[in-house]
mmCIF file of C-alpha atoms in Angstrom:
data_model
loop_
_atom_site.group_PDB
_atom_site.id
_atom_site.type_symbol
_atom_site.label_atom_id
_atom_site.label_comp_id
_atom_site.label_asym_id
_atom_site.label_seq_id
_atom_site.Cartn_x
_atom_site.Cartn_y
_atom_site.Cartn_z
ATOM 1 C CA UNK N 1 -29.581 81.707 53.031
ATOM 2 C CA UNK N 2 -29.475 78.284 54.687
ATOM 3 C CA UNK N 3 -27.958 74.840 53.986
ATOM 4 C CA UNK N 4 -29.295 71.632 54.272
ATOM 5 C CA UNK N 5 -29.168 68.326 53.290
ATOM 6 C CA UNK N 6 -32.793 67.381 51.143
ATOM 7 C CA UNK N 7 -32.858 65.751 48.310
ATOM 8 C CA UNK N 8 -34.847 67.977 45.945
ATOM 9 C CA UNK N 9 -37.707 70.839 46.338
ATOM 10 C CA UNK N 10 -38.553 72.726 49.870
ATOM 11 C CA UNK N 11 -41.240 74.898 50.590
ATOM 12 C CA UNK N 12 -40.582 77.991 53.146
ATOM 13 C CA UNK N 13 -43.190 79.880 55.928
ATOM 14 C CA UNK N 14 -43.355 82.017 58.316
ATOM 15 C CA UNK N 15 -44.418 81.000 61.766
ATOM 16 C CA UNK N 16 -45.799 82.495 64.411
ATOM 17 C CA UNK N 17 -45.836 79.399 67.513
ATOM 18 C CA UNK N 18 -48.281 76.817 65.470
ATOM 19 C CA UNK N 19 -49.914 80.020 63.323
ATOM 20 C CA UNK N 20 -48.829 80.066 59.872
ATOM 21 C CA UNK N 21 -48.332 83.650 58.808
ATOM 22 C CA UNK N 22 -47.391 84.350 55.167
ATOM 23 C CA UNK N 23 -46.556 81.317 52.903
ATOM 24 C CA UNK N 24 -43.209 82.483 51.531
ATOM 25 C CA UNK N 25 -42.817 79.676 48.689
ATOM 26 C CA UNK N 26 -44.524 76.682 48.082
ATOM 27 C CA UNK N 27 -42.193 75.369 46.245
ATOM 28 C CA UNK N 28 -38.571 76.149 45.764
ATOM 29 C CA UNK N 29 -35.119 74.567 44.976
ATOM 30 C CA UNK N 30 -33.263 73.202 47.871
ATOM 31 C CA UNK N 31 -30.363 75.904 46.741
ATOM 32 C CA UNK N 32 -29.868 77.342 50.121
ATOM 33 C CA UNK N 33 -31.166 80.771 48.615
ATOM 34 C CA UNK N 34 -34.357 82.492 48.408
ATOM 35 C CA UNK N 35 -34.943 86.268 48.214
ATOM 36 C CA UNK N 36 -38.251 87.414 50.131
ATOM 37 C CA UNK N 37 -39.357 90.609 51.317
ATOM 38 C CA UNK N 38 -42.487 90.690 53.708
ATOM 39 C CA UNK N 39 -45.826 91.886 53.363
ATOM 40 C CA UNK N 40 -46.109 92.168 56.617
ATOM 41 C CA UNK N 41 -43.795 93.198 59.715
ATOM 42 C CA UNK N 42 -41.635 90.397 61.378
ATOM 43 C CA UNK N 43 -41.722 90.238 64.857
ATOM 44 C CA UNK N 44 -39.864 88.702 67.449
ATOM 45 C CA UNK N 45 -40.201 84.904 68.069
ATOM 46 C CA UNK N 46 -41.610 84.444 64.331
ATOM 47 C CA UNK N 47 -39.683 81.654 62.468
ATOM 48 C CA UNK N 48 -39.291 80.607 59.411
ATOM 49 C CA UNK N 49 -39.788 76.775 58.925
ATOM 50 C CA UNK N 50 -37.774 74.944 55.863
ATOM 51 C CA UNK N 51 -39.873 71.700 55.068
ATOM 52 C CA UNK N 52 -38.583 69.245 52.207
ATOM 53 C CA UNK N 53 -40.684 68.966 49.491
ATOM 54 C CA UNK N 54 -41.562 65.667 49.607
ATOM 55 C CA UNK N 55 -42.091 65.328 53.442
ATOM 56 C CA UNK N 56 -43.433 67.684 55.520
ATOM 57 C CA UNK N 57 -42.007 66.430 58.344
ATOM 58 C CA UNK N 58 -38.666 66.656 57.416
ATOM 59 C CA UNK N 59 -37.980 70.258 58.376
ATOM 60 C CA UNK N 60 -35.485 72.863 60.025
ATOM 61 C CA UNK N 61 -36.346 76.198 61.686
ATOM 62 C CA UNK N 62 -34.885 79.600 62.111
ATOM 63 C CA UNK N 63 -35.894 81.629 65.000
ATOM 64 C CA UNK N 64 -36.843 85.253 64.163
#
């Protein structure tokens, strides 16, 4: 669950530093709720990275 403030679509991954580990959605509504389960285990100091949609850049991060 998160919340945010993006107007429209977000797509969510999981980080490891700059690595990009599993693409969780490419695209999903900006609802502030996504079920996932990973394929893989989730370690310590992953994150998962909230981008908007529509810009990339635009983005917030939770620390795993």
């Amino acid at each position: 669950m998160w919340r945010d403030n993006f107007d429209g679509d977000v797509s969510i991954k999981l980080y490891d530093g700059n690595k990009l580990i599993q693409n969780i959605s490419s695209r999903t509504a900006s609802d502030g709720v996504y079920e996932w389960t990973p394929r893989i285990s989730v370690k310590e100091g992953y994150f998962v990275r909230i981008s908007s949609w529509k810009d990339r850049n635009i983005f917030g991060q939770l620390q795993l």
